Each structure stands twice: as structure tokens, then as C-alpha cells.
Short mmCIF file of C-alpha atoms in Angstrom, two decimals:
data_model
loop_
_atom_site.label_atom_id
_atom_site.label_comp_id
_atom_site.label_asym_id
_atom_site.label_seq_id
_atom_site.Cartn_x
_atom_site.Cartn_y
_atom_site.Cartn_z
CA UNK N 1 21.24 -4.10 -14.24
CA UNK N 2 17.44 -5.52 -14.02
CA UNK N 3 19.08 -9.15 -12.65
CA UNK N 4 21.52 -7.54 -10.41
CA UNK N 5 18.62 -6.17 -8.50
CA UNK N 6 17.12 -9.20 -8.65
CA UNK N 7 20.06 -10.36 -6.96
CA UNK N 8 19.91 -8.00 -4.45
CA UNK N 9 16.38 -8.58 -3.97
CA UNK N 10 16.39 -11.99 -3.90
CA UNK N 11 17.52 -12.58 0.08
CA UNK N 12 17.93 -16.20 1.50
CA UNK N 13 15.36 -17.17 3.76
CA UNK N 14 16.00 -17.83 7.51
CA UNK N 15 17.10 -21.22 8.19
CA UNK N 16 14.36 -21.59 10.61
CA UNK N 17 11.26 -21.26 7.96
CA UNK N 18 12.16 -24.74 6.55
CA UNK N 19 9.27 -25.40 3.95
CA UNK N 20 6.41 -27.62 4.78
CA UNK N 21 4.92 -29.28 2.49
CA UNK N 22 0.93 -29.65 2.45
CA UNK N 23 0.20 -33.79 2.30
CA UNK N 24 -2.48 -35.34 0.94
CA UNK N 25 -4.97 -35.26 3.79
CA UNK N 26 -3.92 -31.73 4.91
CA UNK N 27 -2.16 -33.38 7.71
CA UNK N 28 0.95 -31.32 7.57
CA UNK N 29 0.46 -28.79 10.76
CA UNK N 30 3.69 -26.59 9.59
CA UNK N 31 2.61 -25.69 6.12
CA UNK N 32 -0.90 -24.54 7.86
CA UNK N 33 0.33 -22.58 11.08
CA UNK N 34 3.46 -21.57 10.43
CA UNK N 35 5.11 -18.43 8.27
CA UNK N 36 7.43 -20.50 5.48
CA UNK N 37 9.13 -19.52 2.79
CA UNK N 38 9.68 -21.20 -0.39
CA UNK N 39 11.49 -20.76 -3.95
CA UNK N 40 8.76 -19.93 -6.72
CA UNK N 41 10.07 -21.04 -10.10
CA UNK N 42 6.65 -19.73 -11.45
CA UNK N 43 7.43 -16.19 -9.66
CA UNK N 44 11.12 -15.86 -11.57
CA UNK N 45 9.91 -16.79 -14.65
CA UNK N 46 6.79 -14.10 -14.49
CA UNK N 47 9.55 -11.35 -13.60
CA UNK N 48 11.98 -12.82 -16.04
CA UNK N 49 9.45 -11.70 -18.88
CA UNK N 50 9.04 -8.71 -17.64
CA UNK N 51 12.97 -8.10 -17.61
CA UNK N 52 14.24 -5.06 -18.87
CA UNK N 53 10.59 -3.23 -18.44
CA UNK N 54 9.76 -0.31 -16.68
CA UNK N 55 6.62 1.65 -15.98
CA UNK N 56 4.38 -1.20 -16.62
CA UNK N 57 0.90 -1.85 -14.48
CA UNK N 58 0.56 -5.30 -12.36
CA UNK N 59 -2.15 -6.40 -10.90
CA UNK N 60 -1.58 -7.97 -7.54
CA UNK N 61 -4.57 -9.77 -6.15
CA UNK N 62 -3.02 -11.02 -2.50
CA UNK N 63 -3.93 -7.72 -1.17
CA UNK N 64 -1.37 -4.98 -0.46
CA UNK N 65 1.33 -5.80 1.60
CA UNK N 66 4.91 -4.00 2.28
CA UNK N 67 6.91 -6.58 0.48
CA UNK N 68 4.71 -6.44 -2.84
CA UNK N 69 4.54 -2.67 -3.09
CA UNK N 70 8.42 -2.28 -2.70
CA UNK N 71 9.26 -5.26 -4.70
CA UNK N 72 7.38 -4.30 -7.96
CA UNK N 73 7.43 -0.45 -7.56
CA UNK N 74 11.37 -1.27 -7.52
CA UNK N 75 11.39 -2.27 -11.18
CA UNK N 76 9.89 1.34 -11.70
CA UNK N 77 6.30 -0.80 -12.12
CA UNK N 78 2.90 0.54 -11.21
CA UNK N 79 1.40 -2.19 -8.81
CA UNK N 80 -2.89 -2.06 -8.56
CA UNK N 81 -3.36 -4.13 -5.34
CA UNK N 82 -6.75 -6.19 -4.75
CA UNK N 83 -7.43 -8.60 -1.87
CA UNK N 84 -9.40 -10.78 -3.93
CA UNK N 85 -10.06 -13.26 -1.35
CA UNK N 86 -11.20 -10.62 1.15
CA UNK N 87 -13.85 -9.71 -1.32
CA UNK N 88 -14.98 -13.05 -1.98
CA UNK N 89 -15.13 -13.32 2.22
CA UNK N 90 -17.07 -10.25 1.78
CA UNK N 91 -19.77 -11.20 -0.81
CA UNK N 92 -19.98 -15.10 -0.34
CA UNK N 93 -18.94 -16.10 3.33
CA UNK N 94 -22.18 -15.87 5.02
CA UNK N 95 -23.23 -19.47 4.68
CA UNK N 96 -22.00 -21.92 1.85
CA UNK N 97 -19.24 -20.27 -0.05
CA UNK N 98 -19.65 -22.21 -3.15
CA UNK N 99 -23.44 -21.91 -3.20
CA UNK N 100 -23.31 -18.60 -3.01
CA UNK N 101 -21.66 -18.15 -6.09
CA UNK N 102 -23.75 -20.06 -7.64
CA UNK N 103 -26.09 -17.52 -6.91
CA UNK N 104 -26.13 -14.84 -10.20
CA UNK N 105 -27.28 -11.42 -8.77
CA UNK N 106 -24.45 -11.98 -6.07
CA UNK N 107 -22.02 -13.10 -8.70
CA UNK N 108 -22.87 -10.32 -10.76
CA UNK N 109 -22.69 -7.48 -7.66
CA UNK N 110 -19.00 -8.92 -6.87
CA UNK N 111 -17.70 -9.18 -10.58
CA UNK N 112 -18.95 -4.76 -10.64
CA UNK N 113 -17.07 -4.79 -7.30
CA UNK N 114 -13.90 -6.95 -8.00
CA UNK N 115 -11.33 -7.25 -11.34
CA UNK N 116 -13.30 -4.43 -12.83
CA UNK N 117 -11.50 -2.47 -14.99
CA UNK N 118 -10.73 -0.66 -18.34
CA UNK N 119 -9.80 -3.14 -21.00
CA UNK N 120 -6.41 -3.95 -21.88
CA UNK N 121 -5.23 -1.85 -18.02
CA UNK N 122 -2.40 -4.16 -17.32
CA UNK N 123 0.66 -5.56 -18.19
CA UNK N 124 1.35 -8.74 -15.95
CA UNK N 125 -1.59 -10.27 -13.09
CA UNK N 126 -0.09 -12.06 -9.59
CA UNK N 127 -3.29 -14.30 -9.44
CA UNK N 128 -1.53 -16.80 -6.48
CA UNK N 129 -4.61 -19.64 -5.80
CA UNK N 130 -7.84 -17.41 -6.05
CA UNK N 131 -9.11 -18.92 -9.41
CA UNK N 132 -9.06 -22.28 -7.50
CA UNK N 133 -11.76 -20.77 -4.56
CA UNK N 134 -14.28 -19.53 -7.71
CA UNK N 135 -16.70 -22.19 -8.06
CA UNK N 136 -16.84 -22.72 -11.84
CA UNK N 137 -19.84 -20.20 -13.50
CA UNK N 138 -17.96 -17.14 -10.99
CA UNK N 139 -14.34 -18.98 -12.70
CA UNK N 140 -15.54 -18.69 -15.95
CA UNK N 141 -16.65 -14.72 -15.63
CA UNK N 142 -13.31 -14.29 -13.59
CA UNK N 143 -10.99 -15.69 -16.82
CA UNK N 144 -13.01 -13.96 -19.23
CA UNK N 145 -12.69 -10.80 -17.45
CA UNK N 146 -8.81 -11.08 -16.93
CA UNK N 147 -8.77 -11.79 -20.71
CA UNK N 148 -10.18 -8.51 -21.28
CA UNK N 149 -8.29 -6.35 -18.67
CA UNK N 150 -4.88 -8.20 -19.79
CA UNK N 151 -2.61 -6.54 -22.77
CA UNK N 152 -1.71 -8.55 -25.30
CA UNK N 153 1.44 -10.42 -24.61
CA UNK N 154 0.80 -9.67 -20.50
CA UNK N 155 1.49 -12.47 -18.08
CA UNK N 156 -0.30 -13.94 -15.38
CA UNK N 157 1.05 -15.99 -12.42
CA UNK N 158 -1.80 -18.81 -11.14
CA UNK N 159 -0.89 -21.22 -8.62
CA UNK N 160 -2.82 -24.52 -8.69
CA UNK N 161 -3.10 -27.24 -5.29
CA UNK N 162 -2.00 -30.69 -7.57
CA UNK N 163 -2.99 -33.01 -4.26
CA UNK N 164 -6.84 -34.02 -5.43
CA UNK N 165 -7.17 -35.62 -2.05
CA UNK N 166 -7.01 -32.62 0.20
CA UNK N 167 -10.02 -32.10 1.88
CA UNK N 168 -8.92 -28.54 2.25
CA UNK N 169 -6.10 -26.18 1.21
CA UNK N 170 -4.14 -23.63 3.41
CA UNK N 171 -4.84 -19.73 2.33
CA UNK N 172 -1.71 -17.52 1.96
CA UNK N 173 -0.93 -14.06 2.25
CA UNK N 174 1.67 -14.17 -0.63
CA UNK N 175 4.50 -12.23 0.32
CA UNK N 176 7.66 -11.39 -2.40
CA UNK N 177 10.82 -11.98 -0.52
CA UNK N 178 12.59 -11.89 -3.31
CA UNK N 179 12.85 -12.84 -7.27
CA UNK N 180 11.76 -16.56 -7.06
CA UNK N 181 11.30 -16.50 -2.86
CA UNK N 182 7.65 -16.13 -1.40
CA UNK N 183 6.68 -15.74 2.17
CA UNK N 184 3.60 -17.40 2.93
CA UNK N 185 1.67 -16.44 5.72
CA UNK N 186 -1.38 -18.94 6.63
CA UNK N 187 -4.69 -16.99 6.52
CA UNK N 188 -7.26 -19.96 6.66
CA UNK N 189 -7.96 -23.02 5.56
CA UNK N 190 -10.82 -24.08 2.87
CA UNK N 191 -11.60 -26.61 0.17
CA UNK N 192 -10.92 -25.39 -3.21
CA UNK N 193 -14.00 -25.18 -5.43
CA UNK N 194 -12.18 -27.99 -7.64
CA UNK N 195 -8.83 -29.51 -8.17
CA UNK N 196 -7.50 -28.73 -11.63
CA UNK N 197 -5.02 -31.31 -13.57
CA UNK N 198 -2.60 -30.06 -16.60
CA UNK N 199 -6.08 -31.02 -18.67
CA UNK N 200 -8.33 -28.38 -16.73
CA UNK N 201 -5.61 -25.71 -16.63
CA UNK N 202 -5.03 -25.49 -20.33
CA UNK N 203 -9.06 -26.03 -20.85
CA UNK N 204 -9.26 -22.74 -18.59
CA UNK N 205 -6.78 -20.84 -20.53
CA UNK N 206 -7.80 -22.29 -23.74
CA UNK N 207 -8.46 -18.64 -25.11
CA UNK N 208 -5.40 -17.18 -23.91
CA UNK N 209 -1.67 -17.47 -26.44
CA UNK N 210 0.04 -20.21 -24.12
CA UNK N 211 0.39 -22.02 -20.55
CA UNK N 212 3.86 -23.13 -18.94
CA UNK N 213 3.78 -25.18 -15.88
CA UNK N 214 6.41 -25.13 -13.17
CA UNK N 215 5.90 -28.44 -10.55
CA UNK N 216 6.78 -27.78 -7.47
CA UNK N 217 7.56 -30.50 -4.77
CA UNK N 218 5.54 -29.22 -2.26
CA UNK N 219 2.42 -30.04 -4.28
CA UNK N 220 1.38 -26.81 -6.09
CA UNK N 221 1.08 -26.06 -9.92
CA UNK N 222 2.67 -22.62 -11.02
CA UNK N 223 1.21 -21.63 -14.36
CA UNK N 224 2.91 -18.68 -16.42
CA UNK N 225 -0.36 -18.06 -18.48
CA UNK N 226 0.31 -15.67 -21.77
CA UNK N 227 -2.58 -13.24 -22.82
CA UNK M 1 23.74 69.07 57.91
CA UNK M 2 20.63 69.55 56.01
CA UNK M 3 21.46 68.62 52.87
CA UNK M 4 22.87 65.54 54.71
CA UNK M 5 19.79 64.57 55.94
CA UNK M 6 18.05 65.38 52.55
CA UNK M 7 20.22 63.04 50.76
CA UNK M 8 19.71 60.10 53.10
CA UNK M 9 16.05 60.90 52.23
CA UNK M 10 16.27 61.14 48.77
CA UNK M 11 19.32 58.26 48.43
CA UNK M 12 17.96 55.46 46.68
CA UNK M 13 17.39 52.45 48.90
CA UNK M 14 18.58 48.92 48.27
CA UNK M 15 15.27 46.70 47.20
CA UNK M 16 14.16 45.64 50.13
CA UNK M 17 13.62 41.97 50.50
CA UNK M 18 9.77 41.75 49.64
CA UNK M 19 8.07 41.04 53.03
CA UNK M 20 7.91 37.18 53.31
CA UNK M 21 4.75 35.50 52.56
CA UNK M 22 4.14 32.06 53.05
CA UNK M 23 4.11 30.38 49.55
CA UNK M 24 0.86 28.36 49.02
CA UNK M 25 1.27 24.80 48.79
CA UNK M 26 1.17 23.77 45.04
CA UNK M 27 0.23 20.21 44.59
CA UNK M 28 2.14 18.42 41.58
CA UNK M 29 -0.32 18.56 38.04
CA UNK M 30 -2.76 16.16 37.82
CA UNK M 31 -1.38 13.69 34.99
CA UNK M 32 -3.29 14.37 31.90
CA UNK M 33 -5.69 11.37 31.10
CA UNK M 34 -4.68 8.65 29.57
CA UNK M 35 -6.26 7.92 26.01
CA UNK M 36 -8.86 5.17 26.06
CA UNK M 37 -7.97 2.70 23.25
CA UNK M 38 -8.87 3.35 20.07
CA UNK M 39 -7.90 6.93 20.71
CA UNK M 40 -4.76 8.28 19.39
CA UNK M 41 -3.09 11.34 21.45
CA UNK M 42 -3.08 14.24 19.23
CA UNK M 43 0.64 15.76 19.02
CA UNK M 44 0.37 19.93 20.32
CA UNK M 45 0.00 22.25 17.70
CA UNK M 46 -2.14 20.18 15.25
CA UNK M 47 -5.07 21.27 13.93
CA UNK M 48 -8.41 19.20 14.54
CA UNK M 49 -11.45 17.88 13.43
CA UNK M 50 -13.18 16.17 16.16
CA UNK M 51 -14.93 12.80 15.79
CA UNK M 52 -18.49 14.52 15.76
CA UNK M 53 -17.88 16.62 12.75
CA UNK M 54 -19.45 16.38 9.51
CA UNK M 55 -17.88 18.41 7.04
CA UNK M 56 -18.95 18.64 3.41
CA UNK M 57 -16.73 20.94 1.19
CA UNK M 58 -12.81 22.04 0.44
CA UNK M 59 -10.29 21.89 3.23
CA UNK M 60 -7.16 23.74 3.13
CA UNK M 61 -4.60 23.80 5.79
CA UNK M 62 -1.25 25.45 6.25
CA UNK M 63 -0.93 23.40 9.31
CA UNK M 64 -0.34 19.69 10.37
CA UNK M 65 -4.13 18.26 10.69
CA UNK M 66 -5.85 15.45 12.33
CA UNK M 67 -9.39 14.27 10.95
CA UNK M 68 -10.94 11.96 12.61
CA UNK M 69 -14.70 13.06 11.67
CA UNK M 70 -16.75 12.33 8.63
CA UNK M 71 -15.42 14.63 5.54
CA UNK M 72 -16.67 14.60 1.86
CA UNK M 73 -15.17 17.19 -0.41
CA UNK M 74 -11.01 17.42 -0.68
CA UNK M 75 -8.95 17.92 1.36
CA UNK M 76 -5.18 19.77 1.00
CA UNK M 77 -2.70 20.32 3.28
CA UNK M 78 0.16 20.94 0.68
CA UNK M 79 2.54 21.28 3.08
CA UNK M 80 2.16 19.34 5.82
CA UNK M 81 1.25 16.13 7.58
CA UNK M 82 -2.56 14.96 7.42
CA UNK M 83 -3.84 12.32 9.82
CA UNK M 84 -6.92 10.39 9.36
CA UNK M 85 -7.41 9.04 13.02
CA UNK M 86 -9.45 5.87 13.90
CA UNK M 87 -12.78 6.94 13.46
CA UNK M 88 -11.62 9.57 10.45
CA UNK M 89 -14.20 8.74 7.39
CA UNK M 90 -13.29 10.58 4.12
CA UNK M 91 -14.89 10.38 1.04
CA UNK M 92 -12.74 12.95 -0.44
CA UNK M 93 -9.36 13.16 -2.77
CA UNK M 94 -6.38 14.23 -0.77
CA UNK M 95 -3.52 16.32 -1.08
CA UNK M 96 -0.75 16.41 1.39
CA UNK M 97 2.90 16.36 1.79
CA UNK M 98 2.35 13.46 4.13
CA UNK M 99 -0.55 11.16 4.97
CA UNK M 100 -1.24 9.10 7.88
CA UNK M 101 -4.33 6.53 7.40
CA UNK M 102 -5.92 4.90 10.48
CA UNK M 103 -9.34 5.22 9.57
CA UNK M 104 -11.22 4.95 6.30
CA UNK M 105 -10.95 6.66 3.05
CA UNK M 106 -12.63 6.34 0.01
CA UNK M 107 -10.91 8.63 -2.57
CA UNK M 108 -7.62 9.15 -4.24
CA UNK M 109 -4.12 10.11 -2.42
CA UNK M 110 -1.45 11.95 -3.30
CA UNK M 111 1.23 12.48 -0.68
CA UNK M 112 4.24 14.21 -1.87
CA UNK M 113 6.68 12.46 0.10
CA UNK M 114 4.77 9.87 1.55
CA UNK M 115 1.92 7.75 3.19
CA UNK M 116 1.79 5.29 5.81
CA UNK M 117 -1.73 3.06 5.95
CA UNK M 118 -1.72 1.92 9.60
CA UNK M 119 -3.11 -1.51 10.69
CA UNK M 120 -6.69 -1.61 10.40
CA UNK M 121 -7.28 1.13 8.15
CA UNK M 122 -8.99 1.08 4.67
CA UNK M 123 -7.99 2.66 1.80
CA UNK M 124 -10.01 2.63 -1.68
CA UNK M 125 -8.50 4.71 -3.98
CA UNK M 126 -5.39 5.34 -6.26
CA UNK M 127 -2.19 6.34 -4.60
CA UNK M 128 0.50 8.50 -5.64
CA UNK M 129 3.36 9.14 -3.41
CA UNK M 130 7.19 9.00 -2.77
CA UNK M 131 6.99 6.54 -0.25
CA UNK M 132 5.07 4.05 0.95
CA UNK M 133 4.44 2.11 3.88
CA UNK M 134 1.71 -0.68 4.42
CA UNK M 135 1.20 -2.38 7.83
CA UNK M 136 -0.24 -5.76 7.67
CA UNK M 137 -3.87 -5.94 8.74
CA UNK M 138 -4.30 -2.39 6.18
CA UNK M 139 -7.07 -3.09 3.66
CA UNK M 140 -6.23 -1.70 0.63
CA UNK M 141 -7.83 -1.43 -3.03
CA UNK M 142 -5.92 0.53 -5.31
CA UNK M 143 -3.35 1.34 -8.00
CA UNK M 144 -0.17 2.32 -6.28
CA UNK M 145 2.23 4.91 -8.24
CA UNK M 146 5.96 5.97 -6.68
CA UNK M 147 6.76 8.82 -7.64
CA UNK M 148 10.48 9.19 -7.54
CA UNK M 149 11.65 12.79 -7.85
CA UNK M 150 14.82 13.21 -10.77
CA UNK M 151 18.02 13.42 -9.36
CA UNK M 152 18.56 17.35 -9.09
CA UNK M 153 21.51 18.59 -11.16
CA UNK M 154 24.20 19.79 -9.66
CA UNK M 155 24.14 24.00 -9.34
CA UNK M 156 26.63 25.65 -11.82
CA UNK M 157 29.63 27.56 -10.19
CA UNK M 158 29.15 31.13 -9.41
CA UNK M 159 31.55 32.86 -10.76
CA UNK M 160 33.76 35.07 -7.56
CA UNK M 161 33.30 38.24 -8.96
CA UNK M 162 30.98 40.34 -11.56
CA UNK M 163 34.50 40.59 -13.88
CA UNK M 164 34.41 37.68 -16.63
CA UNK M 165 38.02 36.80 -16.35
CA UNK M 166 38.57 35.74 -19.78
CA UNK M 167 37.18 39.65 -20.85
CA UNK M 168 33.87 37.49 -22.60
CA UNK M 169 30.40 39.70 -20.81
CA UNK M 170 29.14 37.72 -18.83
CA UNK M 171 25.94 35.33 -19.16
CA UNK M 172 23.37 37.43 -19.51
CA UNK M 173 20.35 37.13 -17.39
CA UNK M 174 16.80 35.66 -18.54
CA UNK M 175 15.68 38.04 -20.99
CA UNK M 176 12.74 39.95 -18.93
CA UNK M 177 9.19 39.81 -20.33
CA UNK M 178 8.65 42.49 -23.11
CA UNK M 179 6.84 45.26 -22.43
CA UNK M 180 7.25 49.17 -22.09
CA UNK M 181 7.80 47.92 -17.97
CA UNK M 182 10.38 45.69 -18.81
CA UNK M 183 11.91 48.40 -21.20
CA UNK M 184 11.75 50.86 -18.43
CA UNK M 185 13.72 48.53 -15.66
CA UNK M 186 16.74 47.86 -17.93
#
């Protein structure tokens, strides 16, 4: 029942939104102006372990958006929606983004403001690229923090820019179009705080029960991280 | 001859045409004026709160209702639609059957059958509704529950007539409260 409405969920995208592919020096004007779709290995297998599950609380942190809400409140799931980025904008884009963070009393005002909740509040976490725009002290707080708000046995979805040579990275709104199909709408472009390798993924997530990867060919590392 | 006469008197006339009088010229309505932007044009027969209003305290309303003014208390219009226009600033839990959000709200929603976030509003709070609808450009900071009603079962068939046709009595009715009243009624 649970993969037939994947099924039905999971519509084709239009021929039109071919994929573009980010290159090394960011050159690639489709991937940062255009709406694209593209398949999400990293997205099926988060809703494949949630399979057969209803009632459960995710944690989406692209910001609430049509698509999201009826996609996951489908499945019967409570969805908590955060625009993570937009608060980050908010507390740390007056000036240098990066410094700011490095900055504690700001740090500490956005970590009361963002990911703040009870412990153990949800089930599965839609994390798309933000851990890659928290320079690393903010990073650190951020993991420990989703530690603690995760279940036990919850999954999170990270996405990871694998091309160390970008000078900066195209900002999504993440859109579900489906099981496996997101719609990625450009927002902005910025340099990550840092590039993370296999290495610095698992280092990251050293505290949590396991890490899969998923490589994609358009340059991006989908992590199914295990609480 | 006489009563002739009398009875032309007396006869009750025809309405006379009413003597002509030269209608005044009546120049077409002026066309209401057009909202500026930013305004929304409040549907007729909606209550309002005006952009100037503060309000502090409990609103009820049996009626559809438009806020667009600064409220902090709750707010519950059980059976109807409630409209937060643009400049609309609630800090305030809400209650309604349906909610419309195009200004801000700070405060948790429950909208029976459902609640549309327009673009540019902002919503922080938990939401708990039938339906949902999110434009893009809504800001929104939340937990996001659907309520989705049980299917209703199906009502039993009446029977046609008071006489049990297989001679059994009848299903007897909910037993009424005890009580010398409910004695007294049987």
C-alpha cells in the first residue's frame, strides 16, 4: 500500500527541466538559474525506512512549501517545518556570514531561536545542504543538537557539494516531487563554510549509529545518517 | 336622476395617471475606489477590525471576520472564515473553521477544515487543520498536523413503520438519565 503511493507520488518530471549539473568552477548557468529536477537516491532511501510508518514527526528544514506539507502529511506523518537558511540570513547576513558565527553570543541567540526543541521530538530530519553553510563551532552545536532532538533509530537526510573547487554553491528550495524526485528551485548562491569528503562526513556523525552515502553524478553527497 | 348623479360622485375613479413630473437626471454611481495595493477588498457582510485597532483580550465571532489590526489574546470564530489581512498582527491562538493568513501571526492555529498562508505572510506557531495550503514566498515555523476526519459510517436503515415485522419490540431507545424526571416522562 505504502509503495503504491509512492508510486503515485512519484510523477516524472517535465522533459524540459533536464538536470544541470553544477561544474567545478560554478560555471554551469542552468543548475544556478533555472528550476530542475532530479532523482534523489538519498530521498527514497530516507522514506524507504520510514515504510510502513504512520503518525511519525519530521523535521523539514527547507522551509514550508506546498509539495513538502502534502508529501509527508500523506504518509499520515506530522511534518515541523523550519527555514533554516532564512534564519541563518536572519542572524548572520549582515556582513561576513562565516565570521559571524564565529561570534558566540550570536551563535548562542540563533541555536535558542533555531533546532530548539524537546529531546528525542522527532522521528526522521530533511537536513538538504544547511550543515555545509555552518561554519564549524555553529556545525558542531548544530549536530549535537540534532543528536539530542533525534529518536533513537530516526533518520536524517544531509546533502553534501563533493566538487572542492567550487568557489560557491547554488542554494535550493528543496521541493518533494515525488519518492526519489526533488524540485530545486535556485535561491542564491554562496560558498559553503567547508567542503566535506567521506572522511569529514563520518568524523561529523561519528556519535551517531551509522552513515550511508548515495553519489550522485551531478556532484552532491546524499548521506542517510542513523541516530 | 339623483341617485344617478350621486353614484357618479361616489363611483370609484380609475387611478389617475400621477401628474407628470420631470424625473431628475440621475448620474450613473461613482465607481467605488479602487484598493491601493497592499489593501485587500473586504467581501460585504464581514465583520472588521480596522488596521488602527489594538485589541488585547478574547474574540468570539459568529460571523466571517477580517483582522487586519494588532490583536493579543485568542481569537474564535468556530464557525466561520477568519482573515488576517496584510497588516493583521496576532499574537494570539486561533480557532476557526477556516483561516486566511496574509499578515503575521505568532501563535498556534487550528482551522477545522482548513488554512491557506498567502505569499508574504508569517506564521510561527503549530498548525492543526484539515487542509492546507502554502504559497511560496509564506514564511513559516511550525509543526504541521492534518487532521483527517474518520470516514462517517453509514446511517442504519429506518425501519418503514413503528411495527417490528418479525413481532421482536423494537430497539429500544437510549435509556434516559435516571431520575424521578426521567421516571415521570416514560
Amino acid at each position: 500500500m505504502f509503495r503504491d503511493r509512492w508510486k503515485l507520488g512519484a510523477r516524472p518530471a517535465p522533459a524540459e527541466a533536464a538536470p544541470a549539473r553544477p561544474s567545478a568552477n560554478g560555471a554551469d548557468s542552468r543548475a544556478r538559474s533555472a528550476v530542475y529536477s532530479r532523482h534523489s537516491h538519498g530521498l527514497e532511501e530516507f522514506f524507504r525506512c520510514l515504510e510502513g510508518e504512520t503518525g511519525l514527526s519530521i523535521l523539514d528544514l527547507a522551509g514550508a512549501s506546498q509539495a513538502n506539507v502534502n508529501f509527508i502529511t500523506n504518509f499520515g506523518h506530522r511534518l515541523y517545518s523550519e527555514d533554516l537558511y532564512q534564519i541563518l540570513e536572519a542572524y548572520f547576513g549582515q556582513g561576513d556570514f562565516y565570521a559571524n558565527q564565529n561570534d558566540a553570543e550570536r551563535a548562542e541567540r540563533f541555536l535558542a531561536h533555531s533546532l530548539n526543541f524537546p529531546d528525542a521530538s522527532f522521528d526522521g530530519a530533511l537536513l538538504w545542504d544547511m550543515l555545509e553553510y555552518l561554519a564549524p563551532p555553529l556545525l558542531q552545536a548544530a549536530v549535537t543538537r540534532l543528536e539530542r532532538i533525534m529518536k533513537p533509530g530516526a533518520y536524517l537526510l544531509a546533502i553534501f557539494h563533493a566538487d572542492e573547487k567550487a568557489e560557491s554553491v547554488p542554494v535550493y528550495f528543496y521541493r518533494i516531487a515525488g519518492a526519489g524526485t526533488l524540485m530545486l528551485t535556485l535561491r542564491g548562491l554562496r560558498r559553503p563554510a567547508q567542503f566535506f569528503n567521506n572522511r569529514a562526513i563520518e568524523k561529523l556523525f561519528r556519535s551517531f549509529r551509522s552513515v550511508k552515502f548515495f553519489l550522485t553524478r551531478d556532484h552532491l553527497r546524499e548521506v542517510i545518517v542513523r541516530r | 336622476m339623483w341617485t344617478k348623479r350621486k353614484e357618479e360622485e361616489f363611483a370609484p375613479k380609475p387611478p389617475s395617471p400621477a401628474p407628470s413630473i420631470p424625473e431628475p437626471v440621475r448620474e450613473p454611481p461613482a465607481p467605488a475606489p479602487a484598493p491601493k495595493p497592499g489593501e485587500s477588498e473586504l467581501p460585504r457582510g464581514v465583520a472588521a477590525i480596522g488596521k488602527s485597532v489594538i485589541i488585547k483580550g478574547q474574540i468570539l465571532s459568529r460571523e466571517d471576520l477580517y483582522l487586519d489590526g494588532e490583536i493579543e489574546g485568542t481569537v474564535e470564530v468556530p464557525e466561520n472564515r477568519l482573515t488576517i489581512g496584510p497588516h493583521g498582527r496576532l499574537q494570539a491562538s486561533i480557532k476557526a473553521r477556516e483561516v486566511v493568513v496574509l499578515g503575521a501571526v505568532n501563535g498556534n492555529v487550528e482551522a477545522s477544515e482548513r488554512m491557506d498562508i498567502r505569499k508574504d505572510a508569517r506564521l510561527v506557531g503549530d498548525i492543526k487543520t484539515g487542509r492546507i495550503i502554502i504559497e511560496d514566498g509564506a514564511y513559516f515555523k511550525g509543526n504541521i498536523d492534518i487532521v483527517r476526519e474518520p470516514p462517517k459510517p453509514a446511517a442504519p436503515p429506518r425501519p418503514a413503520s413503528p411495527a417490528h415485522p418479525s413481532g421482536a419490540p423494537a430497539a429500544a431507545p437510549a435509556p434516559p438519565a435516571a431520575g424521578p424526571g426521567a421516571e415521570a416522562k416514560r
